[in-house]
Amino acid sequence: MIVDMTPEDIIGEYQEATLTYCDGQSRKVLYTELETPYPDGKLIVSTTTPDGIISHVNRAFVEMSGYTEAELIGAPHCILRHPDMPSAAFKDLWDTVQRGEKWQGFVKNLRKDGGYYWVKATVIPNVRGGKVVGYTSVRRKPSRSKVDECIALYPTLS
Amino acid sequence: MSYMFTVSPDFAPDHLSGWYIFNTWLQKQSAEAIHLEMYNHYQDLHQAIAADKIDLIYANPFDAAMLVREKGFLPLVRAQGESDEAIIAVNANSNINDVADLKPNTRVAFTDDPDVRLMGMIMLEPADLHAGNIAPLLSDNHVLVAKHLLKGEADVGIILAEAYDNLSGVIKKQLRILVRSQISVIYHSLMIGPRLQNRRADFQKILLEMDKDEKGGGVLNALGFNAWQRIEDEEMEFMIDLMDTLNT
Ligand SMILES: Cc1cc2nc3c(=O)[nH]c(=O)nc-3n(C[C@H](O)[C@H](O)[C@H](O)COP(=O)(O)O)c2cc1C
């Protein structure tokens, strides 16, 4: 499971929160108000096993998350979960892809250094020979207006 | 029996003679009769694919999913180290400095190359632009996209990065790059259809050794790259999944 975040990794003033994941485990996260802008022209790509363990990341993923590739591979994808994200969003994500459909949504992600970045994510099941062998998420740069809508909406969801 | 080879229209014009030389070389190496048929527009290409006329194709990534899933094609090789990237360009004198500055009804010039258009439209999304709120300007080729920008007839242009880089210095001086994609996992691929598939391994071997062949190296130069690189089935599946996520 993922370990608690530690102050040595954090850049800037931070707050603390304890996240409880859907598998019942919890983690102490430290987060700041520093936003890393989404780089123009890039896609952030990752693939997970059927149970959400990261199995592949591209370079943009490593750069934006602040973790090394070695720290990411084998970790559950909720390593990026930000306390401002409502659980309902991820429940919808999992319900949708487990039905074999495509999910799209705006996600605020937590960096290793406590900062955050917004993405527009599309998640699909990877079907090989009729079987789901994993899931892939491709993120692109979101528009400011869509992010502002989410900033207003997400605190009203649980 | 004679087989039919074709090249996705977006790549054909620049290296037209190269593809004919390549086809001659491939026939000799494989001892198969292969006819190269070029289509000027995607519509004609798609009709030929639907009618099961094609056996070998240098395919746009946009068509790869349909070729694999509906037509039983399998990947052979791709141009080594090359990938499809798109550029959003503006007139050098434009007051637009960031995609986020763009407003609805922006005049966008592009060609009918579907993957470049897809990548370009994704790069315009940060300004909330989409197919429904732009003024599209469909152009016959990438040079004409550039000309629309020079004449002030379009506000932004979507151009295949390789085509942009090959524009003349005079044209490029009057343009400015707003965004260049760095996707690197989307590429054209040479694919083989069901009728020829019993020779897939032979074709792959011939192509992978092409750069070491005395004549082959020169033919590759005429196509604009140095060597072929094998595409594993899973690599192709991954690109298809990726295109699927972008297609919404
Ligand atoms: C392919 C894929 C990519 C995901 N990407 C993210 C992500 O970038 N950030 C995130 O917080 N959760 C992501 N998730 C969702 C997590 O698996 C997890 O559901 C979420 O972080 C919330 O944790 P919880 O479900 O344990 O409560 C992704 C899931 C999948 C299948």
Coordinates of N, CA and C in Angstrom, one line a residue, chain B residues 40-197:
Chain B
N40 N -6.5 9.9 -53.9 CA -6.2 11.3 -53.6 C -7.0 11.8 -52.3
H41 N -8.1 11.1 -52.0 CA -8.9 11.5 -50.9 C -9.2 10.3 -50.0
Y42 N -9.4 10.6 -48.8 CA -9.8 9.6 -47.8 C -11.1 8.8 -48.2
Q43 N -12.0 9.6 -48.8 CA -13.3 9.0 -49.1 C -13.1 7.8 -50.1
D44 N -12.2 8.0 -51.1 CA -11.9 7.0 -52.1 C -11.2 5.8 -51.5
L45 N -10.2 6.2 -50.6 CA -9.5 5.1 -49.9 C -10.4 4.2 -49.1
H46 N -11.3 4.9 -48.3 CA -12.2 4.1 -47.5 C -13.2 3.3 -48.2
Q47 N -13.6 3.7 -49.4 CA -14.4 2.9 -50.3 C -13.7 1.6 -50.7
A48 N -12.4 1.8 -51.1 CA -11.6 0.6 -51.5 C -11.4 -0.3 -50.4
I49 N -11.2 0.2 -49.1 CA -11.0 -0.7 -48.0 C -12.3 -1.5 -47.7
A50 N -13.4 -0.7 -47.8 CA -14.7 -1.4 -47.5 C -15.0 -2.5 -48.5
A51 N -14.5 -2.3 -49.8 CA -14.8 -3.3 -50.8 C -13.7 -4.4 -50.8
D52 N -12.9 -4.4 -49.7 CA -11.8 -5.5 -49.6 C -10.9 -5.5 -50.7
K53 N -10.5 -4.4 -51.3 CA -9.6 -4.3 -52.4 C -8.1 -4.3 -52.0
I54 N -7.9 -3.9 -50.7 CA -6.5 -3.6 -50.3 C -5.9 -4.8 -49.6
D55 N -4.6 -5.0 -49.9 CA -3.9 -6.1 -49.2 C -2.7 -5.6 -48.3
L56 N -2.3 -4.4 -48.7 CA -1.1 -3.8 -48.0 C -1.4 -2.3 -48.0
I57 N -1.1 -1.7 -46.8 CA -1.5 -0.3 -46.7 C -0.5 0.4 -45.7
Y58 N -0.1 1.6 -46.1 CA 0.7 2.5 -45.2 C -0.4 3.4 -44.6
A59 N -0.9 3.0 -43.4 CA -2.1 3.5 -42.9 C -2.0 4.6 -41.9
N60 N -2.9 5.5 -42.0 CA -3.1 6.6 -41.0 C -3.5 5.9 -39.7
P61 N -3.0 6.4 -38.5 CA -3.4 5.8 -37.2 C -4.9 5.8 -37.0
F62 N -5.6 6.8 -37.6 CA -7.0 6.9 -37.5 C -7.7 5.7 -38.1
D63 N -7.2 5.2 -39.2 CA -7.8 4.0 -39.9 C -7.4 2.7 -39.2
A64 N -6.3 2.7 -38.4 CA -5.8 1.5 -37.9 C -6.8 0.6 -37.1
A65 N -7.6 1.2 -36.3 CA -8.6 0.5 -35.5 C -9.6 -0.3 -36.5
M66 N -10.1 0.4 -37.5 CA -11.0 -0.2 -38.4 C -10.3 -1.3 -39.2
L67 N -9.1 -1.1 -39.6 CA -8.3 -2.1 -40.4 C -8.1 -3.4 -39.6
V68 N -7.8 -3.2 -38.3 CA -7.5 -4.3 -37.4 C -8.8 -5.0 -37.0
R69 N -9.7 -4.2 -36.5 CA -10.9 -4.8 -35.9 C -12.0 -5.3 -36.8
E70 N -12.1 -4.6 -38.0 CA -13.1 -4.9 -38.9 C -12.7 -5.6 -40.1
K71 N -11.4 -5.4 -40.5 CA -10.9 -6.0 -41.8 C -9.8 -7.0 -41.6
G72 N -9.4 -7.3 -40.3 CA -8.5 -8.4 -40.1 C -7.0 -8.1 -40.5
F73 N -6.7 -6.8 -40.6 CA -5.3 -6.4 -40.9 C -4.4 -6.6 -39.7
L74 N -3.1 -6.8 -39.9 CA -2.1 -6.9 -38.9 C -1.0 -6.0 -39.2
P75 N -0.3 -5.5 -38.1 CA 0.8 -4.5 -38.3 C 2.0 -5.2 -38.8
L76 N 2.8 -4.6 -39.6 CA 4.1 -5.1 -40.0 C 5.2 -4.2 -39.4
V77 N 5.4 -3.0 -39.9 CA 6.4 -2.1 -39.5 C 6.0 -0.6 -39.5
R78 N 6.8 0.2 -38.8 CA 6.6 1.7 -38.9 C 8.0 2.3 -39.2
A79 N 7.9 3.6 -39.6 CA 9.2 4.3 -39.9 C 9.9 4.5 -38.5
Q80 N 11.2 4.1 -38.5 CA 11.9 4.1 -37.2 C 12.1 5.5 -36.7
G81 N 11.7 5.7 -35.4 CA 11.9 7.0 -34.7 C 10.9 8.1 -35.2
E82 N 10.0 7.8 -36.1 CA 9.1 8.8 -36.5 C 7.7 8.7 -35.8
S83 N 7.1 9.8 -35.5 CA 5.7 9.7 -35.1 C 4.9 10.9 -35.7
D84 N 3.6 10.8 -35.6 CA 2.8 11.8 -36.2 C 2.6 12.9 -35.1
E85 N 2.9 14.1 -35.4 CA 2.7 15.2 -34.5 C 2.0 16.3 -35.3
A86 N 1.3 17.2 -34.6 CA 0.6 18.3 -35.2 C 1.0 19.6 -34.6
I87 N 0.9 20.6 -35.5 CA 1.3 22.0 -35.0 C 0.1 22.9 -35.2
I88 N -0.1 23.8 -34.2 CA -1.1 24.9 -34.3 C -0.3 26.1 -34.7
A89 N -0.5 26.6 -35.9 CA 0.3 27.8 -36.3 C -0.6 29.0 -36.5
V90 N 0.0 30.2 -36.4 CA -0.7 31.4 -36.7 C 0.2 32.3 -37.6
N91 N -0.4 33.3 -38.1 CA 0.4 34.3 -38.8 C 1.4 35.0 -37.9
A92 N 2.6 35.2 -38.3 CA 3.6 35.7 -37.4 C 3.2 37.1 -36.8
N93 N 2.3 37.8 -37.5 CA 1.8 39.1 -36.9 C 0.6 39.0 -36.1
S94 N 0.1 37.8 -35.9 CA -1.1 37.6 -35.1 C -1.0 38.0 -33.7
N95 N -2.0 38.6 -33.1 CA -1.9 39.0 -31.7 C -2.3 37.9 -30.7
I96 N -2.5 36.7 -31.3 CA -2.7 35.5 -30.4 C -1.4 34.9 -30.0
N97 N -1.3 34.8 -28.6 CA 0.0 34.3 -28.1 C -0.2 33.0 -27.3
D98 N -1.5 32.6 -27.1 CA -1.7 31.4 -26.3 C -3.1 30.9 -26.9
V99 N -3.2 29.5 -26.9 CA -4.4 28.9 -27.4 C -5.6 29.4 -26.6
A100 N -5.3 29.6 -25.3 CA -6.4 30.1 -24.4 C -7.0 31.4 -24.8
D101 N -6.3 32.2 -25.6 CA -6.8 33.5 -26.1 C -7.9 33.3 -27.2
L102 N -8.0 32.2 -27.8 CA -8.9 32.0 -28.9 C -10.4 32.0 -28.4
K103 N -11.2 32.5 -29.3 CA -12.7 32.7 -29.0 C -13.5 31.9 -30.0
P104 N -14.8 31.6 -29.6 CA -15.6 30.9 -30.5 C -15.7 31.6 -31.9
N105 N -15.9 30.8 -32.9 CA -15.9 31.3 -34.3 C -14.5 31.6 -34.9
T106 N -13.5 31.1 -34.1 CA -12.1 31.2 -34.7 C -12.1 30.5 -36.0
R107 N -11.5 31.1 -37.0 CA -11.4 30.4 -38.3 C -10.2 29.5 -38.3
V108 N -10.5 28.2 -38.5 CA -9.4 27.1 -38.3 C -9.2 26.4 -39.7
A109 N -8.0 26.5 -40.2 CA -7.7 25.8 -41.5 C -7.1 24.5 -41.2
F110 N -7.5 23.5 -41.9 CA -6.9 22.1 -41.8 C -7.1 21.3 -43.1
T111 N -6.5 20.2 -43.1 CA -6.7 19.3 -44.3 C -7.6 18.2 -43.9
D112 N -7.9 17.2 -44.8 CA -8.8 16.1 -44.4 C -8.0 15.0 -43.8
D113 N -6.7 15.2 -43.4 CA -5.9 14.2 -42.7 C -6.5 14.0 -41.3
P114 N -7.2 12.9 -41.0 CA -8.0 12.8 -39.8 C -7.2 12.7 -38.5
D115 N -6.0 12.2 -38.5 CA -5.3 12.1 -37.2 C -4.7 13.5 -36.8
V116 N -4.2 14.2 -37.8 CA -3.7 15.5 -37.6 C -4.8 16.5 -37.1
R117 N -6.0 16.3 -37.7 CA -7.1 17.2 -37.3 C -7.5 16.9 -35.9
L118 N -7.5 15.6 -35.6 CA -7.9 15.2 -34.2 C -6.9 15.8 -33.2
M119 N -5.6 15.6 -33.4 CA -4.6 16.1 -32.5 C -4.7 17.6 -32.4
G120 N -4.9 18.3 -33.6 CA -5.1 19.7 -33.6 C -6.3 20.2 -32.8
M121 N -7.4 19.6 -33.0 CA -8.6 20.0 -32.2 C -8.4 19.8 -30.7
I122 N -7.7 18.7 -30.3 CA -7.4 18.5 -28.9 C -6.6 19.7 -28.3
M123 N -5.7 20.2 -29.2 CA -4.8 21.3 -28.7 C -5.6 22.6 -28.7
L124 N -6.8 22.7 -29.3 CA -7.6 23.9 -29.3 C -8.7 23.8 -28.1
E125 N -8.8 22.6 -27.5 CA -9.8 22.4 -26.5 C -9.6 23.3 -25.3
P126 N -8.3 23.6 -24.9 CA -8.2 24.5 -23.7 C -8.8 25.9 -23.9
A127 N -9.2 26.2 -25.2 CA -10.0 27.5 -25.4 C -11.4 27.2 -25.5
D128 N -11.9 26.0 -25.1 CA -13.3 25.6 -25.3 C -13.7 25.6 -26.8
L129 N -12.8 25.4 -27.7 CA -13.2 25.2 -29.1 C -13.4 23.8 -29.4
H130 N -14.4 23.5 -30.2 CA -14.7 22.2 -30.7 C -15.4 22.3 -32.1
A131 N -15.6 21.2 -32.7 CA -16.1 21.2 -34.1 C -17.3 22.0 -34.3
G132 N -18.1 22.2 -33.2 CA -19.4 22.9 -33.3 C -19.3 24.4 -33.2
N133 N -18.1 24.9 -32.7 CA -18.1 26.4 -32.6 C -16.9 27.1 -33.2
I134 N -16.3 26.3 -34.2 CA -15.2 27.0 -35.0 C -15.7 27.2 -36.4
A135 N -15.1 28.1 -37.2 CA -15.4 28.3 -38.6 C -14.3 27.5 -39.3
P136 N -14.7 26.3 -39.8 CA -13.7 25.4 -40.4 C -13.3 25.8 -41.9
L137 N -12.1 25.6 -42.2 CA -11.6 25.9 -43.6 C -10.9 24.7 -44.1
L138 N -11.6 23.8 -44.7 CA -11.0 22.6 -45.2 C -10.1 22.9 -46.4
S139 N -8.9 22.5 -46.3 CA -7.9 22.9 -47.4 C -7.3 21.6 -48.0
D140 N -6.9 21.7 -49.3 CA -6.5 20.5 -50.0 C -5.2 19.9 -49.5
N141 N -4.3 20.8 -49.0 CA -3.0 20.3 -48.5 C -2.5 21.2 -47.5
H142 N -1.3 20.8 -46.9 CA -0.8 21.6 -45.8 C -0.2 23.0 -46.2
V143 N 0.3 23.0 -47.5 CA 0.8 24.3 -48.0 C -0.4 25.3 -48.1
L144 N -1.6 24.8 -48.5 CA -2.7 25.7 -48.6 C -3.2 26.2 -47.2
V145 N -3.0 25.3 -46.2 CA -3.3 25.8 -44.8 C -2.4 27.0 -44.5
A146 N -1.2 26.8 -44.8 CA -0.2 27.9 -44.5 C -0.6 29.2 -45.3
K147 N -1.0 29.0 -46.5 CA -1.4 30.2 -47.3 C -2.6 30.9 -46.8
H148 N -3.6 30.1 -46.2 CA -4.7 30.7 -45.6 C -4.3 31.6 -44.4
L149 N -3.3 31.2 -43.7 CA -2.8 32.0 -42.6 C -2.1 33.2 -43.1
L150 N -1.3 33.1 -44.2 CA -0.5 34.2 -44.7 C -1.5 35.3 -45.2
K151 N -2.6 34.8 -45.9 CA -3.5 35.8 -46.4 C -4.5 36.4 -45.4
G152 N -4.4 35.9 -44.2 CA -5.4 36.4 -43.2 C -6.7 35.7 -43.3
E153 N -6.9 34.7 -44.1 CA -8.2 34.0 -44.2 C -8.5 33.0 -43.1
A154 N -7.5 32.7 -42.4 CA -7.7 31.8 -41.2 C -6.9 32.4 -40.0
D155 N -7.5 32.1 -38.8 CA -6.8 32.6 -37.6 C -5.8 31.7 -37.1
V156 N -6.1 30.4 -37.2 CA -5.1 29.3 -36.8 C -5.1 28.2 -37.9
G157 N -4.0 27.5 -38.0 CA -4.0 26.4 -38.9 C -3.5 25.2 -38.2
I158 N -4.0 24.0 -38.6 CA -3.6 22.7 -38.0 C -2.8 22.0 -39.1
I159 N -1.5 21.8 -38.8 CA -0.6 21.3 -39.8 C 0.2 20.1 -39.3
L160 N 0.3 19.0 -40.1 CA 1.2 17.9 -39.7 C 2.6 18.5 -39.5
A161 N 3.2 18.2 -38.3 CA 4.5 18.8 -37.9 C 5.6 18.6 -39.0
E162 N 5.6 17.4 -39.6 CA 6.6 17.1 -40.6 C 6.4 18.0 -41.8
A163 N 5.2 18.2 -42.2 CA 4.9 19.1 -43.3 C 5.2 20.5 -43.0
Y164 N 5.0 20.9 -41.8 CA 5.3 22.3 -41.4 C 6.8 22.5 -41.5
D165 N 7.6 21.5 -40.9 CA 9.0 21.7 -41.0 C 9.6 21.7 -42.4
N166 N 8.8 21.1 -43.3 CA 9.3 21.1 -44.7 C 8.8 22.3 -45.5
L167 N 8.0 23.2 -44.9 CA 7.6 24.4 -45.6 C 8.8 25.2 -46.0
S168 N 8.7 26.0 -47.0 CA 9.9 26.8 -47.4 C 10.2 27.9 -46.3
G169 N 11.5 28.3 -46.2 CA 11.9 29.2 -45.2 C 11.1 30.5 -45.3
V170 N 10.8 30.9 -46.6 CA 10.0 32.2 -46.8 C 8.7 32.1 -46.1
I171 N 8.0 31.0 -46.3 CA 6.7 30.8 -45.7 C 6.8 30.7 -44.2
K172 N 7.7 29.9 -43.7 CA 7.9 29.7 -42.2 C 8.2 31.0 -41.5
K173 N 8.9 31.9 -42.2 CA 9.2 33.2 -41.5 C 8.0 34.1 -41.3
Q174 N 6.9 33.8 -42.1 CA 5.7 34.6 -41.9 C 4.7 33.9 -41.0
L175 N 5.1 32.8 -40.4 CA 4.2 32.0 -39.5 C 4.9 31.9 -38.1
R176 N 4.0 31.6 -37.1 CA 4.5 31.3 -35.8 C 3.8 30.1 -35.2
I177 N 4.6 29.3 -34.5 CA 4.0 28.1 -33.9 C 3.5 28.4 -32.6
L178 N 2.2 28.1 -32.4 CA 1.5 28.3 -31.1 C 1.7 27.1 -30.2
V179 N 1.5 25.9 -30.7 CA 1.7 24.7 -30.0 C 2.2 23.6 -30.9
R180 N 3.2 22.8 -30.5 CA 3.6 21.7 -31.2 C 3.3 20.5 -30.3
S181 N 2.6 19.5 -30.8 CA 2.3 18.3 -30.0 C 3.5 17.5 -29.7
Q182 N 3.5 16.8 -28.6 CA 4.6 15.9 -28.2 C 4.0 14.6 -27.7
I183 N 3.3 13.9 -28.6 CA 2.6 12.8 -28.2 C 3.4 11.5 -28.4
S184 N 4.1 11.4 -29.5 CA 5.1 10.4 -29.7 C 4.7 8.9 -29.8
V185 N 3.4 8.6 -29.5 CA 3.0 7.2 -29.6 C 1.9 7.0 -30.7
I186 N 1.8 8.0 -31.6 CA 0.8 7.9 -32.7 C 1.7 7.9 -34.0
Y187 N 1.5 6.9 -34.8 CA 2.3 6.9 -36.0 C 1.6 6.1 -37.1
H188 N 2.1 6.4 -38.4 CA 1.6 5.6 -39.5 C 2.2 4.2 -39.4
S189 N 1.5 3.2 -40.0 CA 2.0 1.9 -39.9 C 1.7 1.1 -41.2
L190 N 2.7 0.3 -41.6 CA 2.5 -0.5 -42.8 C 1.8 -1.8 -42.3
M191 N 0.6 -2.1 -42.9 CA -0.2 -3.2 -42.4 C -0.5 -4.1 -43.5
I192 N -0.7 -5.4 -43.1 CA -0.9 -6.4 -44.1 C -2.3 -7.1 -44.0
G193 N -3.0 -7.2 -45.1 CA -4.4 -7.7 -45.0 C -4.5 -9.3 -45.1
P194 N -5.7 -9.8 -44.9 CA -5.9 -11.2 -44.7 C -5.4 -12.1 -45.9
R195 N -5.5 -11.6 -47.1 CA -5.1 -12.5 -48.3 C -3.6 -12.7 -48.3
L196 N -2.8 -11.7 -47.7 CA -1.3 -11.8 -47.8 C -0.7 -12.3 -46.5
Q197 N -1.6 -12.6 -45.5 CA -1.0 -12.8 -44.1 C -0.2 -14.0 -44.0

